[in-house]
Short mmCIF file of C-alpha atoms in Angstrom, two decimals:
data_model
loop_
_atom_site.label_atom_id
_atom_site.label_comp_id
_atom_site.label_asym_id
_atom_site.label_seq_id
_atom_site.Cartn_x
_atom_site.Cartn_y
_atom_site.Cartn_z
CA UNK A 161 40.13 45.76 63.75
CA UNK A 162 37.10 43.62 62.98
CA UNK A 163 38.33 40.95 65.39
CA UNK A 164 38.67 43.58 68.10
CA UNK A 165 35.09 44.75 67.52
CA UNK A 166 33.80 41.18 67.57
CA UNK A 167 35.61 40.54 70.83
CA UNK A 168 34.21 43.69 72.43
CA UNK A 169 30.68 43.03 71.20
CA UNK A 170 30.58 39.43 72.30
CA UNK A 171 32.26 40.26 75.61
CA UNK A 172 29.47 42.69 76.38
CA UNK A 173 26.96 40.07 75.36
CA UNK A 174 28.45 37.26 77.43
CA UNK A 175 28.84 39.46 80.50
CA UNK A 176 25.17 40.39 80.27
CA UNK A 177 23.89 36.93 79.36
CA UNK A 178 22.72 36.16 82.88
CA UNK A 179 19.69 38.35 82.28
CA UNK A 180 17.13 35.98 80.81
CA UNK A 181 14.06 38.23 80.53
CA UNK A 182 12.89 38.99 76.98
CA UNK A 183 11.24 42.24 75.98
CA UNK A 184 9.42 43.56 72.95
CA UNK A 185 8.67 47.30 73.03
CA UNK A 186 9.49 47.21 76.70
CA UNK A 187 7.23 44.31 77.64
CA UNK A 188 8.62 41.21 79.35
CA UNK A 189 8.47 37.90 77.53
CA UNK A 190 8.47 34.61 79.38
CA UNK A 191 11.13 32.08 78.45
CA UNK A 192 10.33 28.41 78.85
CA UNK A 193 12.69 26.11 80.71
CA UNK A 194 13.21 24.25 77.46
CA UNK A 195 14.24 27.46 75.69
CA UNK A 196 16.72 28.33 78.41
CA UNK A 197 18.58 25.12 77.71
CA UNK A 198 18.33 25.22 73.91
CA UNK A 199 20.83 26.65 71.49
CA UNK A 200 19.85 30.16 70.40
CA UNK A 201 19.74 31.31 66.78
CA UNK A 202 21.91 34.25 65.76
CA UNK A 203 18.83 36.48 65.52
CA UNK A 204 17.78 35.52 69.04
CA UNK A 205 21.31 36.15 70.29
CA UNK A 206 21.31 39.65 68.84
CA UNK A 207 17.85 40.37 70.26
CA UNK A 208 19.03 39.13 73.65
CA UNK A 209 22.18 41.25 73.41
CA UNK A 210 20.10 44.37 72.66
CA UNK A 211 17.62 43.46 75.38
CA UNK A 212 20.38 43.04 77.96
CA UNK A 213 21.77 46.48 77.11
CA UNK A 214 18.27 47.94 77.33
CA UNK A 215 17.62 46.42 80.76
CA UNK A 216 21.06 47.14 82.25
CA UNK A 217 20.95 50.82 81.20
CA UNK A 218 17.37 51.21 82.57
CA UNK A 219 16.20 52.62 79.24
CA UNK A 220 12.58 51.61 79.66
CA UNK A 221 12.43 53.64 82.87
CA UNK A 222 13.96 56.56 80.97
CA UNK A 223 11.19 56.39 78.35
CA UNK A 224 13.11 54.98 75.38
CA UNK A 225 11.05 52.44 73.41
CA UNK A 226 12.77 49.09 72.91
CA UNK A 227 11.94 49.05 69.18
CA UNK A 228 13.67 52.43 68.67
CA UNK A 229 16.72 51.33 70.67
CA UNK A 230 16.94 48.10 68.67
CA UNK A 231 16.97 50.07 65.40
CA UNK A 232 19.66 52.37 66.78
CA UNK A 233 21.88 49.47 67.88
CA UNK A 234 21.41 47.74 64.51
CA UNK A 235 22.59 50.86 62.70
CA UNK A 236 25.43 51.38 65.16
CA UNK A 237 26.64 47.82 64.54
CA UNK A 238 26.46 48.19 60.76
CA UNK A 239 28.29 51.52 60.83
CA UNK A 240 31.07 49.87 62.80
CA UNK A 241 31.21 46.90 60.48
CA UNK A 242 31.51 49.25 57.50
CA UNK A 243 34.32 51.17 59.27
CA UNK A 244 32.38 54.43 59.34
CA UNK A 245 33.24 54.90 63.01
CA UNK A 246 36.25 53.78 65.07
CA UNK A 247 36.03 50.31 66.59
CA UNK A 248 36.53 51.80 70.07
CA UNK A 249 33.55 54.15 69.68
CA UNK A 250 31.12 52.93 72.34
CA UNK A 251 28.68 55.86 72.64
CA UNK A 252 25.28 55.83 70.94
CA UNK A 253 22.90 58.81 70.90
CA UNK A 254 19.21 58.22 70.22
CA UNK A 255 16.64 60.95 69.53
CA UNK A 256 12.98 59.96 69.22
CA UNK A 257 10.89 62.60 67.47
CA UNK A 258 7.76 60.47 67.75
CA UNK A 259 7.57 61.85 71.30
CA UNK A 260 6.30 65.24 72.44
CA UNK A 261 8.89 67.98 72.82
CA UNK A 262 7.65 68.26 76.41
CA UNK A 263 9.42 64.95 77.07
CA UNK A 264 13.11 64.18 77.44
CA UNK A 265 13.57 62.48 74.09
CA UNK A 266 17.35 62.33 73.72
CA UNK A 267 19.29 59.46 75.27
CA UNK A 268 23.09 59.10 75.29
CA UNK A 269 24.13 55.54 76.07
CA UNK A 270 27.57 54.08 76.71
CA UNK A 271 27.15 50.58 75.27
CA UNK A 272 30.39 49.22 76.68
CA UNK A 273 29.51 50.25 80.23
CA UNK A 274 25.80 49.54 79.64
CA UNK A 275 25.05 52.93 81.12
CA UNK A 276 22.64 55.76 80.36
CA UNK A 277 24.89 58.82 80.42
CA UNK A 278 22.22 61.47 79.85
CA UNK A 279 18.50 61.79 79.11
CA UNK A 280 17.45 65.29 78.15
CA UNK A 281 15.22 67.55 76.05
CA UNK A 282 16.04 68.18 72.39
CA UNK A 283 14.44 70.52 69.85
CA UNK A 284 13.09 69.68 66.42
CA UNK A 285 12.88 72.02 63.44
CA UNK A 286 10.20 74.72 63.25
CA UNK A 287 9.13 73.36 59.87
CA UNK A 288 8.50 69.92 61.36
CA UNK A 289 5.67 70.96 63.67
CA UNK A 290 4.99 72.65 66.99
CA UNK A 291 4.83 70.33 70.00
CA UNK A 292 5.17 67.23 67.81
CA UNK A 293 7.44 66.67 64.83
CA UNK A 294 5.32 65.31 61.98
CA UNK A 295 7.19 66.46 58.85
CA UNK A 296 10.78 65.74 57.90
CA UNK A 297 13.00 66.96 55.09
CA UNK A 298 16.61 67.13 53.95
CA UNK A 299 15.96 70.22 51.83
CA UNK A 300 17.84 73.44 52.47
CA UNK A 301 15.78 76.23 54.11
CA UNK A 302 12.99 73.77 54.98
CA UNK A 303 13.71 74.32 58.69
CA UNK A 304 12.66 70.71 59.16
CA UNK A 305 14.42 67.97 61.08
CA UNK A 306 15.93 65.04 59.21
CA UNK A 307 15.61 61.44 60.34
CA UNK A 308 18.29 58.78 60.13
CA UNK A 309 21.82 57.95 61.16
CA UNK A 310 24.51 60.56 61.62
CA UNK A 311 28.13 60.46 62.69
CA UNK A 312 29.38 63.23 64.95
CA UNK A 313 32.53 65.10 63.98
CA UNK A 314 34.50 68.07 65.27
CA UNK A 315 33.59 70.77 67.77
CA UNK A 316 33.59 74.40 66.65
CA UNK A 317 32.50 77.81 67.92
CA UNK A 318 29.72 79.37 65.88
CA UNK A 319 26.80 81.77 66.24
CA UNK A 320 25.26 79.47 68.86
CA UNK A 321 28.53 79.13 70.76
CA UNK A 322 30.17 75.76 71.19
CA UNK A 323 28.64 73.41 68.60
CA UNK A 324 29.17 69.98 67.06
CA UNK A 325 29.18 69.02 63.39
CA UNK A 326 26.98 66.12 62.23
CA UNK A 327 27.42 64.16 59.02
CA UNK A 328 24.27 62.51 57.67
CA UNK A 329 24.77 58.91 56.55
CA UNK A 330 21.38 58.30 54.90
CA UNK A 331 21.43 59.91 51.46
CA UNK A 332 18.05 61.36 50.57
CA UNK A 333 17.08 61.73 54.23
CA UNK A 334 19.92 63.57 55.97
CA UNK A 335 22.81 63.66 53.49
CA UNK A 336 22.63 67.47 53.29
CA UNK A 337 23.29 67.96 57.01
CA UNK A 338 26.62 69.74 56.51
CA UNK A 339 25.29 71.97 53.74
CA UNK A 340 22.25 72.84 55.89
CA UNK A 341 24.42 73.44 58.99
CA UNK A 342 22.52 70.83 60.98
CA UNK A 343 24.56 70.66 64.18
CA UNK A 344 24.23 70.05 67.90
CA UNK A 345 24.19 73.36 69.79
CA UNK A 346 22.78 74.95 72.89
CA UNK A 347 19.59 77.05 72.82
CA UNK A 348 17.76 78.96 75.56
CA UNK A 349 14.41 77.82 74.18
CA UNK A 350 15.13 74.21 75.23
CA UNK A 351 14.21 73.19 78.77
CA UNK A 352 11.54 73.43 81.51
CA UNK A 353 11.23 77.23 81.31
CA UNK A 354 10.01 77.08 77.70
CA UNK A 355 7.60 74.25 78.55
CA UNK A 356 6.15 76.23 81.45
CA UNK A 357 5.75 79.29 79.26
CA UNK A 358 4.21 77.84 76.10
CA UNK A 359 3.49 74.16 76.81
CA UNK A 360 6.40 72.76 74.78
CA UNK A 361 10.02 73.64 74.05
CA UNK A 362 11.05 76.01 71.30
CA UNK A 363 12.07 74.90 67.82
CA UNK A 364 15.23 75.22 65.78
CA UNK A 365 15.97 75.59 62.07
CA UNK A 366 16.38 71.81 61.93
CA UNK A 367 19.17 71.30 64.44
CA UNK A 368 18.85 68.91 67.40
CA UNK A 369 19.42 71.75 69.86
CA UNK A 370 19.74 71.09 73.58
CA UNK A 371 19.68 73.19 76.74
CA UNK A 372 22.73 75.41 77.37
CA UNK A 373 22.90 73.76 80.81
CA UNK A 374 23.82 70.39 79.28
CA UNK A 375 25.33 71.31 75.91
CA UNK A 376 28.94 70.94 77.07
CA UNK A 377 28.26 67.53 78.58
CA UNK A 378 26.47 66.42 75.42
CA UNK A 379 29.22 67.62 73.10
CA UNK A 380 32.06 66.32 75.26
CA UNK A 381 30.42 62.89 75.44
CA UNK A 382 29.50 62.37 71.79
CA UNK A 383 32.07 64.36 69.78
CA UNK A 384 34.59 62.64 67.52
CA UNK A 385 32.95 59.96 65.38
CA UNK A 386 30.12 58.49 67.43
CA UNK A 387 26.74 57.30 66.13
CA UNK A 388 23.73 59.63 66.41
CA UNK A 389 20.28 58.32 65.40
CA UNK A 390 17.10 60.37 64.91
CA UNK A 391 13.86 58.40 64.82
CA UNK A 392 10.61 59.87 63.51
CA UNK A 393 7.23 59.11 61.99
CA UNK A 394 8.44 59.10 58.40
CA UNK A 395 6.97 56.13 56.52
CA UNK A 396 9.29 56.73 53.57
CA UNK A 397 12.45 56.35 55.65
CA UNK A 398 14.74 53.52 54.73
CA UNK A 399 18.37 52.94 55.65
CA UNK A 400 20.86 50.32 54.54
CA UNK A 401 22.19 50.50 58.07
CA UNK A 402 18.98 48.92 59.36
CA UNK A 403 19.78 45.70 57.48
CA UNK A 404 19.86 42.97 60.13
CA UNK A 405 22.25 40.83 58.07
CA UNK A 406 25.34 42.65 59.38
CA UNK A 407 24.68 42.13 63.10
CA UNK A 408 23.48 38.56 62.53
CA UNK A 409 26.57 37.67 60.53
CA UNK A 410 28.68 39.14 63.31
CA UNK A 411 26.96 36.91 65.85
CA UNK A 412 27.23 33.93 63.52
CA UNK A 413 30.98 34.40 63.22
CA UNK A 414 31.28 33.66 66.93
CA UNK A 415 30.45 30.33 68.58
CA UNK A 416 26.70 30.59 69.00
CA UNK A 417 26.06 26.96 69.89
CA UNK A 418 26.19 27.54 73.62
CA UNK A 419 23.36 27.23 76.10
CA UNK A 420 22.31 29.96 78.53
CA UNK A 421 22.43 27.28 81.24
CA UNK A 422 26.20 27.82 81.24
CA UNK A 423 25.89 31.28 82.76
#
């Protein structure tokens, strides 16, 4: 299984290796002619891999910060390496609660196809703030959103209609997601109508709620053990899945002594 994942990961990387522009937080970096012909370190290879995904999926144009996407891909890679998700799970969902709820701050990306599947609005918890989410908690009845990595599970029909279970993977930050009933569901207070009425979308009890117009597409795309990452301004947040050692070791296990001049 690990060999299969390595093959898939490196295949994506090699297929995208013709893109030689470097970015940091969405800004292009120049690459010297000497660097193009030099062997890349494993860290540089992983950064280039993430950058190529970012460029190919047009994520900068969709408003997703490179630094947030890089964190999400790092966690996604570590969750695969630790066998928390199936090796053929290629979908990554990113939610960035550092952005205003007026903005489309949920991105669903197919990493294998290097494609942005959907960019849409998503609600934060009423206890986290009004237009902006500034407070986060994993406590029951806090009505606050919880940052960190989740894995999606089964679909069910509840009080909000068709909904999707989430399992929090970061103990102390979102480990109580099931107990708190933090799920993906549709809500009428999410979308342009709410923004036009009050200046920002409505808020949930902590769930990443989406518009009823897209809820089926969201659930159908991400259900069944895919990675879901919520980013936020929480200085206390730490996750073992953000350890770069896993992705770098994965790159190191392949032949990294090639030159980009080959492609």
